[in-house]
GROMACS .gro file of C-alpha atoms in nm:
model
  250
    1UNK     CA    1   0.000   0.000   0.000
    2UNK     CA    2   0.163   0.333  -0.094
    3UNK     CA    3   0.198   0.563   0.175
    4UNK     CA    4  -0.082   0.806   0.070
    5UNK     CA    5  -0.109   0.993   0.405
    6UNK     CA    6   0.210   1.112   0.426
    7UNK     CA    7   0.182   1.491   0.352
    8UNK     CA    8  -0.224   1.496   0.529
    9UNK     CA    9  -0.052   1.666   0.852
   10UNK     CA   10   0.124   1.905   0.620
   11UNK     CA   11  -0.129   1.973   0.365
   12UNK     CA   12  -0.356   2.046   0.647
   13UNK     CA   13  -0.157   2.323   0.813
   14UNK     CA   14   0.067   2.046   1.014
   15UNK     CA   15  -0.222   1.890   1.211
   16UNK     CA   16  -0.084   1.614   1.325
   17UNK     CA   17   0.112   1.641   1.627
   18UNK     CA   18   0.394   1.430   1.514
   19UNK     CA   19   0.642   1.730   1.700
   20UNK     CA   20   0.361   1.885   1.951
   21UNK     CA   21   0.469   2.200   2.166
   22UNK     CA   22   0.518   2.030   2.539
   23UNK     CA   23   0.519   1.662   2.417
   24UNK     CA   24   0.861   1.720   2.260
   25UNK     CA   25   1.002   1.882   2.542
   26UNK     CA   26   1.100   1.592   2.727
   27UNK     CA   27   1.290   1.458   3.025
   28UNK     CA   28   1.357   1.594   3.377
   29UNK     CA   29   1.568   1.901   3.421
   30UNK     CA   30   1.976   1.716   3.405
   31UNK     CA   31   1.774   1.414   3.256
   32UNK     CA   32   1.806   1.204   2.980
   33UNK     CA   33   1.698   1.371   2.663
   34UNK     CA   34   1.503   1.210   2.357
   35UNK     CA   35   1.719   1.295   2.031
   36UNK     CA   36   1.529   1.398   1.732
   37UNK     CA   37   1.716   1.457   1.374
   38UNK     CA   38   1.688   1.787   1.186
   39UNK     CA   39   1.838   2.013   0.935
   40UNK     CA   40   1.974   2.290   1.109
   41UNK     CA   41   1.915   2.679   0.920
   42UNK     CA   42   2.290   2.611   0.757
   43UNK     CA   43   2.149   2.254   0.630
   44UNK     CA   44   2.392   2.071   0.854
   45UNK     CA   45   2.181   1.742   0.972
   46UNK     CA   46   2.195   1.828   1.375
   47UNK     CA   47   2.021   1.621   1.677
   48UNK     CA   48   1.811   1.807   1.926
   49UNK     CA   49   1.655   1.744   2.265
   50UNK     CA   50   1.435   1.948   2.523
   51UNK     CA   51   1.515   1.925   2.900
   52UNK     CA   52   1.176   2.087   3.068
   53UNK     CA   53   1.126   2.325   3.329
   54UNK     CA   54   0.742   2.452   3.293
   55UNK     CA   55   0.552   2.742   3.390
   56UNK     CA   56   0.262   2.651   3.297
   57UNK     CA   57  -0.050   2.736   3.513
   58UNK     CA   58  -0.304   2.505   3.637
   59UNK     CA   59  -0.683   2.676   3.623
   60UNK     CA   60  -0.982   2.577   3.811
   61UNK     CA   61  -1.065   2.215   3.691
   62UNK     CA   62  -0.688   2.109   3.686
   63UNK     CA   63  -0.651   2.204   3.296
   64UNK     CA   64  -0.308   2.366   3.212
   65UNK     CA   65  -0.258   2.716   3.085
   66UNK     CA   66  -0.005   2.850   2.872
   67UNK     CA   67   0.038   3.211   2.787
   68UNK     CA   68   0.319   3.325   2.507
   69UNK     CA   69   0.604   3.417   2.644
   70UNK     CA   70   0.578   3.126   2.963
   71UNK     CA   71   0.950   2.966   3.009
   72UNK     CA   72   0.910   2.610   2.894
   73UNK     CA   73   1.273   2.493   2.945
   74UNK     CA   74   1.555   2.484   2.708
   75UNK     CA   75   1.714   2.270   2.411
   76UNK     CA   76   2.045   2.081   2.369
   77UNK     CA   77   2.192   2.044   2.021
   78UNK     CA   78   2.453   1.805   1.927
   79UNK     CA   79   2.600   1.624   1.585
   80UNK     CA   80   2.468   1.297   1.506
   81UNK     CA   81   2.657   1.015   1.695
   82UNK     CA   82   2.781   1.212   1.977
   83UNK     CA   83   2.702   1.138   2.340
   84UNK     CA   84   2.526   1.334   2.583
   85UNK     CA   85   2.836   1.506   2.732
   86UNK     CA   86   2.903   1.668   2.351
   87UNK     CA   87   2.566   1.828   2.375
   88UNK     CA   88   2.579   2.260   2.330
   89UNK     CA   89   2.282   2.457   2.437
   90UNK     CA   90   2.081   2.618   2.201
   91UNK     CA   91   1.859   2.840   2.362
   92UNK     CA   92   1.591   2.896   2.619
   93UNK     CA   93   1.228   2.762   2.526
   94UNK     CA   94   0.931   2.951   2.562
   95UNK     CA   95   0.570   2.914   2.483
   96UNK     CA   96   0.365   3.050   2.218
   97UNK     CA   97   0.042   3.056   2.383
   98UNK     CA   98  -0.171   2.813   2.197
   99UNK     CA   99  -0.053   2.525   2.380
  100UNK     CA  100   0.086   2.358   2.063
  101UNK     CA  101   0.441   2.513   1.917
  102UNK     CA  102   0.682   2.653   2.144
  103UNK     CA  103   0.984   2.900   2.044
  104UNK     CA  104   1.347   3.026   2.038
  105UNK     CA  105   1.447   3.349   1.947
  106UNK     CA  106   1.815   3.429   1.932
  107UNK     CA  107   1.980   3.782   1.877
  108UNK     CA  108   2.239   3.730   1.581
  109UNK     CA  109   2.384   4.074   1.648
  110UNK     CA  110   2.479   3.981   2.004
  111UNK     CA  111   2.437   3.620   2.057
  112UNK     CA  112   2.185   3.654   2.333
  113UNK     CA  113   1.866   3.464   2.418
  114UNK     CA  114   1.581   3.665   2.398
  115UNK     CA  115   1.311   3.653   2.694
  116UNK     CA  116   0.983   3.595   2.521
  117UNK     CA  117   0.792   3.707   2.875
  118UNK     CA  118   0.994   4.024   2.903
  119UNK     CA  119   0.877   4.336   2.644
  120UNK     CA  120   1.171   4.541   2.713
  121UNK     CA  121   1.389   4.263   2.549
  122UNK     CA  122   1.170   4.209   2.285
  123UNK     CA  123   1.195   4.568   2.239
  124UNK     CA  124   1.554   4.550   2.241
  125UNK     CA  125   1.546   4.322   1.952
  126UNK     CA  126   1.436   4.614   1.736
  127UNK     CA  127   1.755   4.741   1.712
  128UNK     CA  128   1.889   4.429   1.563
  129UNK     CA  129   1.992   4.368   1.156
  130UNK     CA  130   1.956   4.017   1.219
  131UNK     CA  131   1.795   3.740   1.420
  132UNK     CA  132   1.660   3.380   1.445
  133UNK     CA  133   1.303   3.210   1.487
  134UNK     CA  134   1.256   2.859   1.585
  135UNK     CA  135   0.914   2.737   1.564
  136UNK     CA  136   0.873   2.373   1.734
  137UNK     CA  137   0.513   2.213   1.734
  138UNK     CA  138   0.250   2.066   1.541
  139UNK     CA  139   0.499   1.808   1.303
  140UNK     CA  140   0.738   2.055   1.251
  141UNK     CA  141   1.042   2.166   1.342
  142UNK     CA  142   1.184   2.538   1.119
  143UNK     CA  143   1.405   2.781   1.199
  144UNK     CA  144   1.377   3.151   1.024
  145UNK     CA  145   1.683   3.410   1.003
  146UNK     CA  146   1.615   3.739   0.919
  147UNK     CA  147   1.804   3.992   0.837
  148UNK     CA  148   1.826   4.368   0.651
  149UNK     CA  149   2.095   4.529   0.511
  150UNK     CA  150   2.091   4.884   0.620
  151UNK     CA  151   1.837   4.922   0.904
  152UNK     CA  152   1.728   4.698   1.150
  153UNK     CA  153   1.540   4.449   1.046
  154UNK     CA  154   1.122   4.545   1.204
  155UNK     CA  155   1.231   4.939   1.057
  156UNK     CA  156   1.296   4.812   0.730
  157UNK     CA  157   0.984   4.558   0.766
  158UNK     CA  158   0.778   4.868   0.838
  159UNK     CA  159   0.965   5.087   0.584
  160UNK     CA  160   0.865   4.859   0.290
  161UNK     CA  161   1.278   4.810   0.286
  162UNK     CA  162   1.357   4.390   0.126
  163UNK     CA  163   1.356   4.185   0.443
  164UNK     CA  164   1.586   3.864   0.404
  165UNK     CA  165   1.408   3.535   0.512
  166UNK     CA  166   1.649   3.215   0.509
  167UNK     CA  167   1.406   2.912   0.645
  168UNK     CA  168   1.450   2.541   0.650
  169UNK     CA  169   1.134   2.382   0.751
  170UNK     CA  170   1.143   2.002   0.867
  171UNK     CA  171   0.835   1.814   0.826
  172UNK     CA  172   0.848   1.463   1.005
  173UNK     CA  173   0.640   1.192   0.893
  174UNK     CA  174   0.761   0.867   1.100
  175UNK     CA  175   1.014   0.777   1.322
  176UNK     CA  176   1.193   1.032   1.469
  177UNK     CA  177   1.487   1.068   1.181
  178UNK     CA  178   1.204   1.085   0.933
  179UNK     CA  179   1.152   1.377   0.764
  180UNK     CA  180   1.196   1.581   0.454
  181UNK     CA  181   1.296   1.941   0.432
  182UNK     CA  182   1.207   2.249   0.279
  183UNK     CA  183   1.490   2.537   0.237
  184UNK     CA  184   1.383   2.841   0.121
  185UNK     CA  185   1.552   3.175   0.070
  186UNK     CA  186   1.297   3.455   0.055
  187UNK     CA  187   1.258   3.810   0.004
  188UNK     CA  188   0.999   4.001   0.232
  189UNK     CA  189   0.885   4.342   0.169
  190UNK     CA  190   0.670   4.469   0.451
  191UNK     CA  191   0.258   4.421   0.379
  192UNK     CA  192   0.358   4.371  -0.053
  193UNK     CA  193   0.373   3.972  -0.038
  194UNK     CA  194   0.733   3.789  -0.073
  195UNK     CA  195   0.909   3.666  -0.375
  196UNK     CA  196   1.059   3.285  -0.275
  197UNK     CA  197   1.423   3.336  -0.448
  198UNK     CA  198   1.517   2.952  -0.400
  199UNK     CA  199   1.372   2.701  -0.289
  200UNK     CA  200   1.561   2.328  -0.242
  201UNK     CA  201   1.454   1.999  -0.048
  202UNK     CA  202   1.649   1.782   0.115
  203UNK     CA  203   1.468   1.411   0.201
  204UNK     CA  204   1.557   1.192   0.507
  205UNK     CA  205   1.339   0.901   0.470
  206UNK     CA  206   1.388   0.510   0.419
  207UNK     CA  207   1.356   0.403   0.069
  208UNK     CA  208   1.047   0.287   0.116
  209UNK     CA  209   0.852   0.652   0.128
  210UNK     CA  210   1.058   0.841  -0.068
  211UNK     CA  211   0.991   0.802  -0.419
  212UNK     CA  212   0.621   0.966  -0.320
  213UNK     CA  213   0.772   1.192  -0.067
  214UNK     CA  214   0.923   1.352  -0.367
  215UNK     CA  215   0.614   1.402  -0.603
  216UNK     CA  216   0.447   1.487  -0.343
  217UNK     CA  217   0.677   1.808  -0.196
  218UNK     CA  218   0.747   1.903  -0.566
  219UNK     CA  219   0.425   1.930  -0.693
  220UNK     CA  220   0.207   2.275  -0.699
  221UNK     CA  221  -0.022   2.189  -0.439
  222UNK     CA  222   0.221   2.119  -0.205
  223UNK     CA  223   0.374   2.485  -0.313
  224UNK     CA  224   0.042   2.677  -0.315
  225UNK     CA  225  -0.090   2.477  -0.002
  226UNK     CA  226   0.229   2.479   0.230
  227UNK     CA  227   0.527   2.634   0.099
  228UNK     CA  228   0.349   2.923   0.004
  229UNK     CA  229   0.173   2.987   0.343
  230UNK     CA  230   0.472   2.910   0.529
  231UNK     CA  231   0.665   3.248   0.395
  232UNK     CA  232   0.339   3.434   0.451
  233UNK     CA  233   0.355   3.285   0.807
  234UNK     CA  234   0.716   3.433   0.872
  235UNK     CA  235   0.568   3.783   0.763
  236UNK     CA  236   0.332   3.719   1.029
  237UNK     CA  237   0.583   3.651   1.293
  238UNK     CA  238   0.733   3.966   1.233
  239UNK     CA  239   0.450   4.180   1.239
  240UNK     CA  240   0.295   3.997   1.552
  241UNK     CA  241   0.571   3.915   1.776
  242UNK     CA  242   0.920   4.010   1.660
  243UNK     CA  243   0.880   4.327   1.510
  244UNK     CA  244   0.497   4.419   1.732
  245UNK     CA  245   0.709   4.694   1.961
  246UNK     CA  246   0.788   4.877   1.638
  247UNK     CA  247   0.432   4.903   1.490
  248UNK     CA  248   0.409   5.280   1.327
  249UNK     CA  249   0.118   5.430   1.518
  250UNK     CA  250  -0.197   5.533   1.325
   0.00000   0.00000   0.00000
């Protein structure tokens, strides 16, 4: 039986929660961590793991709250093959507030963290010409650099100045080395759209899937439906988290 399902959680705006928000951040804080495979923003194949330390809150009725910005824990990157010990840190995790995808946001001009719960260092980040988005959640795992040439990045977003958008996108469907990759290098210009410059995959899958893997990330609908949407999405991020502090005022 071919493997007709594999794209549903993509086509569908990732549904499936192959990668879910707090279900990949696993282990106890100094734990053991569960390795997952990805393509890193320089397409390096990289292995990644979550140790957690939540802030969620419980509401009446024992349910579990998340608000964006809550610290979730952190994440451990290491090369494929390596122990533990070999593990670097990549950055502090922090919620998104839907209870699904969780983030990283890293400061490329200085090399700092960036505290999703505290404005003035998202403010701070207006001043930069270049920074990184990790999205983790809902069967995906994508990282987003930014960057602008002459003026910080959110003044040139709101300028209508050519935005930079690097992004490689991993979309699992099976085991936890199972994925394919989008890499796209994108222009965006403010509230005018995007123009996708490049655009390359790179497939990580047992023989088995990936003859339809292929004709499947290739075709249009895959484009129109998901690629597409995905570089709209990183406009989004800009205007509604990254770049919100430097809104013009009507």
């Amino acid at each position: 039986m071919k493997n007709t399902m594999i794209f549903k959680a993509a086509v569908a705006a990732v549904a499936a929660l192959v990668f879910s928000g707090c279900a990949t951040i696993t282990g106890e804080m100094g734990g053991e961590r569960a390795w997952r495979t990805y393509m890193e923003n320089d397409a390096s194949i990289q292995q990644i793991g979550f140790i957690t330390e939540t802030t969620v809150y419980e509401m009446s009725g024992g349910k579990k709250e998340e608000k964006f910005g809550d610290y979730m824990g952190r994440a451990e990157v290491k090369s494929p093959g390596e122990s533990d010990s070999a593990s670097q840190n990549l950055g502090w995790v922090y919620s998104s507030g839907d209870g699904v995808k969780t983030l990283i946001v890293i400061d490329l001009d200085s090399g700092k963290n960036v505290d999703l719960g505290d404005k003035d260092e998202i403010k701070k980040l207006q001043n930069s010409k270049k920074f990184k988005f990790y999205e983790f959640g809902g069967g995906i795992l994508e990282s987003v650099i930014y960057s602008a040439q002459k003026s910080p990045v959110c003044k040139a977003f709101f300028g209508g100045e050519p935005i930079s958008a690097r992004s490689v996108t991993n979309y699992y469907v099976g085991a936890s080395d199972e994925f394919f990759a989008t890499v796209i290098d994108a222009k965006i210009v403010g509230n005018k759209g995007f123009e996708i410059k490049n655009l390359g995959f790179k497939f990580n899958l047992p023989s088995s899937k990936l003859a339809e893997a292929k004709e499947q990330a290739t075709s249009a609908k895959f484009r129109q439906d998901v690629i597409e949407q995905d570089v709209k999405k990183q406009g989004r991020i800009l205007l509604n988290i990254l770049c919100y502090y430097s809104m013009p005022s009507k």
